[in-house]
PDB file of C-alpha atoms in Angstrom:
ATOM      1  CA  MET A  20      10.000  12.422  -6.705  1.00 46.00           C
ATOM      2  CA  ALA A  21       6.367  12.163  -8.970  1.00 53.00           C
ATOM      3  CA  LYS A  22       4.695   8.734  -9.837  1.00 63.00           C
ATOM      4  CA  GLN A  23       6.067   7.941 -13.432  1.00 71.00           C
ATOM      5  CA  THR A  24       2.724   6.261 -15.073  1.00 77.00           C
ATOM      6  CA  ALA A  25       1.116   5.522 -18.124  1.00 89.00           C
ATOM      7  CA  LYS A  26      -0.943   8.486 -19.781  1.00 90.00           C
ATOM      8  CA  THR A  27      -2.440   6.420 -22.413  1.00 93.00           C
ATOM      9  CA  THR A  28      -3.496   3.224 -19.851  1.00 95.00           C
ATOM     10  CA  GLU A  29      -4.384   6.133 -17.288  1.00 93.00           C
ATOM     11  CA  ARG A  30      -7.080   7.119 -20.197  1.00 95.00           C
ATOM     12  CA  SER A  31      -8.284   3.537 -20.069  1.00 96.00           C
ATOM     13  CA  LEU A  32      -9.199   3.180 -17.492  1.00 95.00           C
ATOM     14  CA  VAL A  33     -10.504   6.446 -16.410  1.00 96.00           C
ATOM     15  CA  VAL A  34     -13.442   5.421 -19.431  1.00 97.00           C
ATOM     16  CA  ILE A  35     -13.545   1.753 -17.838  1.00 97.00           C
ATOM     17  CA  ASN A  36     -14.197   3.158 -14.724  1.00 95.00           C
ATOM     18  CA  THR A  37     -16.896   6.250 -15.953  1.00 97.00           C
ATOM     19  CA  ILE A  38     -18.595   3.875 -18.127  1.00 97.00           C
ATOM     20  CA  GLN A  39     -18.916   1.282 -14.729  1.00 94.00           C
ATOM     21  CA  LYS A  40     -20.197   4.216 -12.435  1.00 94.00           C
ATOM     22  CA  LEU A  41     -23.110   5.375 -15.444  1.00 96.00           C
ATOM     23  CA  GLY A  42     -24.108   1.642 -16.382  1.00 96.00           C
ATOM     24  CA  GLY A  43     -23.502   2.238 -19.134  1.00 97.00           C
ATOM     25  CA  ALA A  44     -22.556   5.004 -21.974  1.00 97.00           C
ATOM     26  CA  THR A  45     -22.259   6.442 -24.814  1.00 97.00           C
ATOM     27  CA  LEU A  46     -19.868   7.958 -26.988  1.00 97.00           C
ATOM     28  CA  ASP A  47     -21.965  11.429 -26.739  1.00 97.00           C
ATOM     29  CA  GLU A  48     -22.358  11.075 -23.001  1.00 97.00           C
ATOM     30  CA  LEU A  49     -18.673   9.976 -22.248  1.00 97.00           C
ATOM     31  CA  THR A  50     -17.506  13.540 -24.227  1.00 96.00           C
ATOM     32  CA  GLY A  51     -19.690  14.799 -22.347  1.00 96.00           C
ATOM     33  CA  GLU A  52     -18.483  12.872 -18.594  1.00 96.00           C
ATOM     34  CA  LEU A  53     -14.804  13.357 -19.641  1.00 95.00           C
ATOM     35  CA  GLU A  54     -12.031  16.449 -20.316  1.00 93.00           C
ATOM     36  CA  ILE A  55     -10.184  13.568 -22.987  1.00 94.00           C
ATOM     37  CA  ALA A  56     -10.704  14.901 -26.636  1.00 95.00           C
ATOM     38  CA  ARG A  57     -13.953  12.677 -27.929  1.00 96.00           C
ATOM     39  CA  SER A  58     -11.574  11.157 -30.964  1.00 96.00           C
ATOM     40  CA  THR A  59      -9.043  10.254 -28.042  1.00 96.00           C
ATOM     41  CA  ILE A  60     -12.285   8.911 -26.120  1.00 97.00           C
ATOM     42  CA  HIS A  61     -13.367   6.733 -29.263  1.00 97.00           C
ATOM     43  CA  LEU A  62     -10.027   4.912 -30.631  1.00 96.00           C
ATOM     44  CA  HIS A  63     -10.400   3.893 -26.544  1.00 97.00           C
ATOM     45  CA  LEU A  64     -13.314   2.542 -27.005  1.00 97.00           C
ATOM     46  CA  GLN A  65     -11.862   0.513 -30.322  1.00 96.00           C
ATOM     47  CA  THR A  66      -9.506  -0.901 -28.507  1.00 96.00           C
ATOM     48  CA  LEU A  67     -11.211  -1.891 -25.197  1.00 96.00           C
ATOM     49  CA  LEU A  68     -13.776  -3.257 -27.790  1.00 96.00           C
ATOM     50  CA  GLU A  69     -12.038  -5.153 -29.840  1.00 95.00           C
ATOM     51  CA  GLU A  70     -10.151  -6.562 -27.046  1.00 95.00           C
ATOM     52  CA  GLY A  71     -13.179  -7.746 -25.226  1.00 95.00           C
ATOM     53  CA  TYR A  72     -12.634  -5.521 -22.254  1.00 96.00           C
ATOM     54  CA  LEU A  73     -16.015  -3.649 -23.892  1.00 97.00           C
ATOM     55  CA  THR A  74     -18.783  -4.451 -24.556  1.00 97.00           C
ATOM     56  CA  LYS A  75     -21.566  -2.566 -27.944  1.00 97.00           C
ATOM     57  CA  GLU A  76     -24.959  -2.442 -27.290  1.00 97.00           C
ATOM     58  CA  GLY A  77     -26.821  -0.135 -30.045  1.00 97.00           C
ATOM     59  CA  ALA A  78     -25.071   3.033 -29.331  1.00 96.00           C
ATOM     60  CA  VAL A  79     -24.113   1.642 -25.523  1.00 97.00           C
ATOM     61  CA  TYR A  80     -21.192   1.076 -24.308  1.00 97.00           C
ATOM     62  CA  HIS A  81     -21.165  -1.510 -21.462  1.00 97.00           C
ATOM     63  CA  ILE A  82     -17.852  -3.040 -19.502  1.00 96.00           C
ATOM     64  CA  GLY A  83     -17.177  -6.398 -21.157  1.00 95.00           C
ATOM     65  CA  LEU A  84     -16.945 -10.224 -19.035  1.00 92.00           C
ATOM     66  CA  ARG A  85     -12.919 -10.462 -19.889  1.00 94.00           C
ATOM     67  CA  PHE A  86     -13.099  -8.621 -16.709  1.00 93.00           C
ATOM     68  CA  LEU A  87     -14.575 -11.882 -15.086  1.00 89.00           C
ATOM     69  CA  ASN A  88     -11.814 -14.016 -15.766  1.00 90.00           C
ATOM     70  CA  HIS A  89      -8.716 -11.255 -14.657  1.00 91.00           C
ATOM     71  CA  GLY A  90     -10.635 -10.511 -11.198  1.00 87.00           C
ATOM     72  CA  GLU A  91     -11.886 -14.878 -10.867  1.00 86.00           C
ATOM     73  CA  TYR A  92      -8.330 -15.466 -11.140  1.00 89.00           C
ATOM     74  CA  ALA A  93      -7.223 -13.542  -8.313  1.00 86.00           C
ATOM     75  CA  ARG A  94      -9.218 -14.257  -6.334  1.00 82.00           C
ATOM     76  CA  SER A  95      -8.044 -17.865  -6.684  1.00 83.00           C
ATOM     77  CA  ARG A  96      -4.488 -17.264  -6.906  1.00 84.00           C
ATOM     78  CA  LYS A  97      -3.266 -17.679  -4.026  1.00 87.00           C
ATOM     79  CA  LYS A  98      -4.668 -20.444  -2.021  1.00 91.00           C
ATOM     80  CA  ALA A  99      -5.113 -18.276   1.483  1.00 93.00           C
ATOM     81  CA  TYR A 100      -7.664 -16.155  -0.271  1.00 94.00           C
ATOM     82  CA  THR A 101      -9.303 -20.071  -1.216  1.00 93.00           C
ATOM     83  CA  LEU A 102      -9.099 -21.505   2.507  1.00 96.00           C
ATOM     84  CA  ALA A 103     -11.387 -17.636   3.661  1.00 96.00           C
ATOM     85  CA  LYS A 104     -13.582 -18.955   1.024  1.00 95.00           C
ATOM     86  CA  GLN A 105     -14.578 -22.212   3.133  1.00 96.00           C
ATOM     87  CA  THR A 106     -13.610 -20.865   6.558  1.00 97.00           C
ATOM     88  CA  VAL A 107     -15.681 -17.833   5.877  1.00 97.00           C
ATOM     89  CA  THR A 108     -17.945 -20.619   4.719  1.00 96.00           C
ATOM     90  CA  GLU A 109     -18.491 -22.121   7.136  1.00 97.00           C
ATOM     91  CA  LEU A 110     -18.436 -20.209   9.548  1.00 97.00           C
ATOM     92  CA  SER A 111     -21.801 -18.431   8.808  1.00 96.00           C
ATOM     93  CA  ASP A 112     -23.163 -22.231   8.155  1.00 95.00           C
ATOM     94  CA  ARG A 113     -22.229 -22.473  12.236  1.00 96.00           C
ATOM     95  CA  ILE A 114     -23.836 -18.853  13.533  1.00 96.00           C
ATOM     96  CA  ASP A 115     -26.627 -18.239  11.334  1.00 94.00           C
ATOM     97  CA  GLU A 116     -25.333 -14.519   9.733  1.00 95.00           C
ATOM     98  CA  GLU A 117     -23.396 -12.638   6.701  1.00 95.00           C
ATOM     99  CA  VAL A 118     -19.252 -13.279   6.683  1.00 97.00           C
ATOM    100  CA  GLU A 119     -17.159 -11.220   4.676  1.00 97.00           C
ATOM    101  CA  PHE A 120     -13.651 -12.121   3.619  1.00 97.00           C
ATOM    102  CA  VAL A 121     -12.179  -8.511   2.770  1.00 97.00           C
ATOM    103  CA  VAL A 122      -8.829  -7.677   1.285  1.00 96.00           C
ATOM    104  CA  GLU A 123      -7.277  -4.683   1.324  1.00 96.00           C
ATOM    105  CA  ASN A 124      -6.181  -3.364  -2.285  1.00 94.00           C
ATOM    106  CA  ASP A 125      -5.598   0.649  -3.312  1.00 92.00           C
ATOM    107  CA  ASN A 126      -5.778   1.171   0.169  1.00 96.00           C
ATOM    108  CA  ARG A 127     -10.101   0.429   0.376  1.00 96.00           C
ATOM    109  CA  GLY A 128     -11.623  -2.686   0.794  1.00 97.00           C
ATOM    110  CA  ILE A 129     -13.046  -4.979  -1.221  1.00 95.00           C
ATOM    111  CA  LEU A 130     -14.457  -7.826  -1.151  1.00 95.00           C
ATOM    112  CA  VAL A 131     -14.065 -11.465  -1.570  1.00 94.00           C
ATOM    113  CA  HIS A 132     -15.945 -14.370  -0.326  1.00 93.00           C
ATOM    114  CA  GLU A 133     -18.546 -14.132   1.174  1.00 94.00           C
ATOM    115  CA  SER A 134     -22.043 -15.778   2.914  1.00 91.00           C
ATOM    116  CA  PHE A 135     -25.164 -15.356   3.360  1.00 78.00           C
ATOM    117  CA  HIS A 136     -28.543 -16.641   5.313  1.00 64.00           C
ATOM    118  CA  PRO A 137     -31.624 -15.694   3.763  1.00 62.00           C
ATOM    119  CA  ASP A 138     -32.681 -15.862   7.043  1.00 59.00           C
ATOM    120  CA  SER A 139     -30.488 -13.777   8.564  1.00 52.00           C
ATOM    121  CA  HIS A 140     -30.251 -11.166   5.061  1.00 50.00           C
ATOM    122  CA  PHE A 141     -29.789  -7.190   6.821  1.00 53.00           C
ATOM    123  CA  PRO A 142     -31.833  -5.404   3.891  1.00 47.00           C
ATOM    124  CA  SER A 143     -30.712  -1.674   3.839  1.00 41.00           C
ATOM    125  CA  LYS A 144     -26.857  -3.092   3.396  1.00 50.00           C
ATOM    126  CA  GLU A 145     -27.681  -4.485   0.076  1.00 44.00           C
ATOM    127  CA  ARG A 146     -29.468  -1.701  -0.716  1.00 40.00           C
ATOM    128  CA  HIS A 147     -26.338   0.015   0.247  1.00 40.00           C
ATOM    129  CA  ILE A 148     -23.556  -2.031  -2.171  1.00 43.00           C
ATOM    130  CA  SER A 149     -25.327  -4.152  -4.505  1.00 41.00           C
ATOM    131  CA  THR A 150     -28.620  -5.719  -5.773  1.00 42.00           C
ATOM    132  CA  ALA A 151     -26.747  -8.248  -7.355  1.00 45.00           C
ATOM    133  CA  PRO A 152     -27.085 -12.889  -5.840  1.00 49.00           C
ATOM    134  CA  SER A 153     -23.539 -11.726  -4.663  1.00 59.00           C
ATOM    135  CA  SER A 154     -21.373  -8.111  -4.041  1.00 76.00           C
ATOM    136  CA  ALA A 155     -18.094 -10.180  -4.011  1.00 82.00           C
ATOM    137  CA  GLY A 156     -15.497  -7.147  -5.840  1.00 86.00           C
ATOM    138  CA  ILE A 157     -17.953  -4.162  -3.984  1.00 91.00           C
ATOM    139  CA  TYR A 158     -15.625  -1.449  -2.159  1.00 92.00           C
ATOM    140  CA  TYR A 159     -15.198  -0.502   1.655  1.00 94.00           C
ATOM    141  CA  TYR A 160     -13.668   2.585   2.712  1.00 97.00           C
ATOM    142  CA  LEU A 161     -11.603   0.932   5.315  1.00 98.00           C
ATOM    143  CA  HIS A 162     -12.390   3.097   8.912  1.00 98.00           C
ATOM    144  CA  SER A 163     -16.218   2.712   8.724  1.00 97.00           C
ATOM    145  CA  VAL A 164     -15.876  -1.636   8.352  1.00 98.00           C
ATOM    146  CA  ALA A 165     -14.813  -4.054  11.222  1.00 98.00           C
ATOM    147  CA  THR A 166     -12.586  -6.017   8.588  1.00 98.00           C
ATOM    148  CA  GLY A 167     -11.106  -2.749   7.101  1.00 98.00           C
ATOM    149  CA  LYS A 168     -10.395  -1.645  10.970  1.00 98.00           C
ATOM    150  CA  ALA A 169      -9.111  -4.839  11.946  1.00 98.00           C
ATOM    151  CA  ILE A 170      -6.495  -4.599   8.343  1.00 98.00           C
ATOM    152  CA  LEU A 171      -5.785  -1.007   9.162  1.00 98.00           C
ATOM    153  CA  ALA A 172      -4.481  -2.503  13.271  1.00 98.00           C
ATOM    154  CA  GLU A 173      -2.025  -4.411  11.535  1.00 97.00           C
ATOM    155  CA  LEU A 174      -0.415  -1.575   9.568  1.00 96.00           C
ATOM    156  CA  PRO A 175       2.385   0.443   9.909  1.00 95.00           C
ATOM    157  CA  ASP A 176       1.545   3.745  11.850  1.00 94.00           C
ATOM    158  CA  GLU A 177       2.935   5.337   8.178  1.00 96.00           C
ATOM    159  CA  ARG A 178       0.835   3.361   5.812  1.00 96.00           C
ATOM    160  CA  VAL A 179      -2.020   3.859   8.342  1.00 97.00           C
ATOM    161  CA  GLU A 180      -0.671   8.086   8.064  1.00 96.00           C
ATOM    162  CA  ALA A 181      -0.821   6.929   3.970  1.00 96.00           C
ATOM    163  CA  VAL A 182      -4.091   5.364   3.963  1.00 97.00           C
ATOM    164  CA  LEU A 183      -6.306   8.543   5.893  1.00 97.00           C
ATOM    165  CA  ASP A 184      -4.340  11.007   3.592  1.00 96.00           C
ATOM    166  CA  ASP A 185      -5.999   9.347   0.831  1.00 96.00           C
ATOM    167  CA  ARG A 186      -9.209   8.313   1.526  1.00 96.00           C
ATOM    168  CA  GLY A 187      -9.659  10.661   4.749  1.00 96.00           C
ATOM    169  CA  LEU A 188     -12.675   9.780   6.813  1.00 97.00           C
ATOM    170  CA  PRO A 189     -16.149  10.521   4.852  1.00 97.00           C
ATOM    171  CA  ARG A 190     -18.975  10.616   6.804  1.00 97.00           C
ATOM    172  CA  GLN A 191     -21.646   7.219   6.448  1.00 96.00           C
ATOM    173  CA  THR A 192     -23.153   7.399   9.563  1.00 97.00           C
ATOM    174  CA  ALA A 193     -23.633   9.619  12.779  1.00 97.00           C
ATOM    175  CA  HIS A 194     -21.905   6.757  14.090  1.00 98.00           C
ATOM    176  CA  THR A 195     -18.568   6.873  10.908  1.00 98.00           C
ATOM    177  CA  ILE A 196     -15.842   8.162  13.560  1.00 98.00           C
ATOM    178  CA  THR A 197     -13.869  10.764  11.496  1.00 97.00           C
ATOM    179  CA  ASP A 198     -11.570  12.433  14.075  1.00 97.00           C
ATOM    180  CA  GLN A 199      -8.667  11.451  12.942  1.00 96.00           C
ATOM    181  CA  ASP A 200      -7.212  10.786  16.983  1.00 97.00           C
ATOM    182  CA  ASP A 201     -10.051   9.319  17.817  1.00 97.00           C
ATOM    183  CA  PHE A 202      -9.772   6.287  14.510  1.00 98.00           C
ATOM    184  CA  ILE A 203      -5.937   5.879  16.028  1.00 97.00           C
ATOM    185  CA  ARG A 204      -7.265   5.250  19.835  1.00 97.00           C
ATOM    186  CA  GLU A 205      -9.304   3.015  17.987  1.00 98.00           C
ATOM    187  CA  LEU A 206      -6.835   0.733  16.398  1.00 98.00           C
ATOM    188  CA  GLU A 207      -4.741   1.028  18.815  1.00 97.00           C
ATOM    189  CA  GLN A 208      -7.867  -0.345  22.019  1.00 97.00           C
ATOM    190  CA  ILE A 209      -8.116  -3.345  18.430  1.00 98.00           C
ATOM    191  CA  ARG A 210      -4.583  -3.809  18.839  1.00 97.00           C
ATOM    192  CA  ASP A 211      -4.699  -5.051  22.192  1.00 96.00           C
ATOM    193  CA  ARG A 212      -8.295  -6.924  21.834  1.00 96.00           C
ATOM    194  CA  GLY A 213      -7.687  -8.725  19.065  1.00 97.00           C
ATOM    195  CA  VAL A 214     -11.231  -8.287  17.401  1.00 98.00           C
ATOM    196  CA  ALA A 215     -12.484  -4.876  15.739  1.00 98.00           C
ATOM    197  CA  PHE A 216     -16.092  -3.790  16.337  1.00 98.00           C
ATOM    198  CA  ALA A 217     -18.095  -1.505  13.318  1.00 98.00           C
ATOM    199  CA  ASP A 218     -20.768  -0.372  15.133  1.00 97.00           C
ATOM    200  CA  GLU A 219     -23.673   0.841  13.208  1.00 97.00           C
ATOM    201  CA  GLU A 220     -20.595   3.306  10.869  1.00 98.00           C
ATOM    202  CA  TYR A 221     -21.162   2.018   7.579  1.00 96.00           C
ATOM    203  CA  VAL A 222     -25.363   1.109   8.013  1.00 95.00           C
ATOM    204  CA  ASP A 223     -28.090   2.031  10.329  1.00 96.00           C
ATOM    205  CA  GLY A 224     -28.854  -0.508  12.604  1.00 96.00           C
ATOM    206  CA  LEU A 225     -25.484  -3.650  11.481  1.00 96.00           C
ATOM    207  CA  ARG A 226     -23.075  -4.730  13.238  1.00 97.00           C
ATOM    208  CA  GLU A 227     -19.661  -6.154  12.762  1.00 98.00           C
ATOM    209  CA  VAL A 228     -17.029  -7.877  14.615  1.00 98.00           C
ATOM    210  CA  GLY A 229     -14.347  -8.384  12.671  1.00 98.00           C
ATOM    211  CA  ARG A 230      -9.940 -10.099  12.742  1.00 98.00           C
ATOM    212  CA  ARG A 231      -7.452  -9.484  10.277  1.00 98.00           C
ATOM    213  CA  VAL A 232      -6.112 -12.161   8.445  1.00 98.00           C
ATOM    214  CA  THR A 233      -2.550 -13.259   8.719  1.00 96.00           C
ATOM    215  CA  GLY A 234       0.183 -14.749   6.871  1.00 93.00           C
ATOM    216  CA  PRO A 235       2.805 -17.130   8.328  1.00 92.00           C
ATOM    217  CA  ASP A 236       4.876 -14.906   7.837  1.00 90.00           C
ATOM    218  CA  GLY A 237       3.279 -12.186   9.877  1.00 92.00           C
ATOM    219  CA  SER A 238       2.221 -10.000   6.592  1.00 93.00           C
ATOM    220  CA  VAL A 239      -1.610  -9.431   6.958  1.00 96.00           C
ATOM    221  CA  LEU A 240      -3.357 -10.950   4.359  1.00 96.00           C
ATOM    222  CA  GLY A 241      -6.650  -9.760   5.322  1.00 97.00           C
ATOM    223  CA  ALA A 242     -10.206 -10.769   7.741  1.00 98.00           C
ATOM    224  CA  ILE A 243     -13.016 -11.703   8.493  1.00 98.00           C
ATOM    225  CA  ALA A 244     -15.773  -9.971   9.438  1.00 98.00           C
ATOM    226  CA  ILE A 245     -19.336 -11.461  11.130  1.00 98.00           C
ATOM    227  CA  ILE A 246     -22.488  -8.846  10.651  1.00 97.00           C
ATOM    228  CA  GLY A 247     -25.991  -8.470  11.223  1.00 96.00           C
ATOM    229  CA  PRO A 248     -28.189  -6.463  12.557  1.00 96.00           C
ATOM    230  CA  LYS A 249     -28.304  -4.745  16.134  1.00 96.00           C
ATOM    231  CA  TYR A 250     -31.406  -6.125  17.660  1.00 96.00           C
ATOM    232  CA  ARG A 251     -29.434  -9.806  16.898  1.00 95.00           C
ATOM    233  CA  PHE A 252     -26.452  -8.381  18.206  1.00 97.00           C
ATOM    234  CA  THR A 253     -26.598  -7.298  21.497  1.00 95.00           C
ATOM    235  CA  ASP A 254     -25.212  -8.068  24.997  1.00 95.00           C
ATOM    236  CA  GLU A 255     -22.952 -10.382  25.451  1.00 96.00           C
ATOM    237  CA  ARG A 256     -23.408 -12.114  21.939  1.00 97.00           C
ATOM    238  CA  TYR A 257     -22.241  -8.684  20.026  1.00 97.00           C
ATOM    239  CA  THR A 258     -18.763  -8.158  22.979  1.00 97.00           C
ATOM    240  CA  THR A 259     -18.098 -11.702  23.758  1.00 97.00           C
ATOM    241  CA  GLU A 260     -19.534 -15.554  22.340  1.00 98.00           C
ATOM    242  CA  LEU A 261     -19.190 -14.007  18.440  1.00 98.00           C
ATOM    243  CA  PRO A 262     -15.269 -12.711  19.076  1.00 98.00           C
ATOM    244  CA  GLU A 263     -14.992 -15.720  20.169  1.00 98.00           C
ATOM    245  CA  ILE A 264     -16.231 -18.006  17.923  1.00 98.00           C
ATOM    246  CA  LEU A 265     -14.764 -15.528  14.907  1.00 98.00           C
ATOM    247  CA  ILE A 266     -10.963 -16.283  16.754  1.00 98.00           C
ATOM    248  CA  GLU A 267     -11.934 -19.960  16.738  1.00 98.00           C
ATOM    249  CA  TYR A 268     -12.636 -19.687  13.239  1.00 98.00           C
ATOM    250  CA  VAL A 269      -8.855 -17.208  11.675  1.00 98.00           C
ATOM    251  CA  ASP A 270      -6.321 -18.831  14.620  1.00 98.00           C
ATOM    252  CA  ASP A 271      -7.440 -22.284  12.710  1.00 98.00           C
ATOM    253  CA  LEU A 272      -7.683 -21.062   8.893  1.00 97.00           C
ATOM    254  CA  GLU A 273      -3.959 -19.278   9.905  1.00 97.00           C
ATOM    255  CA  THR A 274      -2.878 -22.484  10.760  1.00 96.00           C
ATOM    256  CA  GLU A 275      -4.660 -24.229   7.318  1.00 95.00           C
ATOM    257  CA  ILE A 276      -2.503 -21.024   5.276  1.00 95.00           C
ATOM    258  CA  SER A 277       0.321 -22.406   7.414  1.00 93.00           C
ATOM    259  CA  ASP A 278       0.712 -25.816   6.531  1.00 91.00           C
ATOM    260  CA  SER A 279      -0.700 -25.166   2.939  1.00 88.00           C
ATOM    261  CA  TYR A 280       2.040 -22.733   2.746  1.00 78.00           C
ATOM    262  CA  LEU A 281       4.356 -25.540   4.582  1.00 69.00           C
ATOM    263  CA  ASP A 282       3.219 -27.972   1.827  1.00 62.00           C
ATOM    264  CA  ASP A 283       5.249 -25.864  -1.236  1.00 59.00           C
ATOM    265  CA  TYR A 284       8.417 -26.346   0.393  1.00 42.00           C
ATOM    266  CA  ARG A 285       8.530 -29.929   1.171  1.00 39.00           C
TER     267      ARG A 285
END
């Protein structure tokens, strides 16, 4: 049975996504970009503008700050996400490396919280993902980052297949796993050892160690990864020391999440 969707809402979202992709757009540019009638695009623009979801500078439409209100609500709505933020900061302070908390959304991973250190920031990754001080809200393909692998390893086989059918296994570096059978074997190894590794699979020269974060019912909430350049993530530090520290912090986080859940019913 085909999914039923509201066509008007779909068109508004297409307009919004296209404006963001173009970094701002005029009505003429949107008309040339989209297979939607000019009058229909204009109607959507006016509606979104009046509701604060778009702003207009001269003839150019931009994404409005009202989305920031929704985004901040979304990432603070769950107490677990707030607790994850504390863990990300504390872990980053201890090891002096970049740490991220990522959640699955729309069959991709979305960055919810991050912690950078000026001395450990990895320029190649910054160029790939954002030039802004914060990269929260960016999307990753799940198969190419440690957080994504850790999340997928917790999902049922049919759910994993659905994600791969939807998003595929696009190559991002020469090290990205692009064969589905190889990737399924990788997930089995992650389940056995409890941590996921991404060795230059997202950006050349970048290594990651990730572990899933589960809720009190055992469902996966997201994943945390420690990220840094290959020249610092070497030998036992990469394969043993950082994974052990990550497991320690995630286990403590899961205990905090479980305790906070029980507090709501006491």
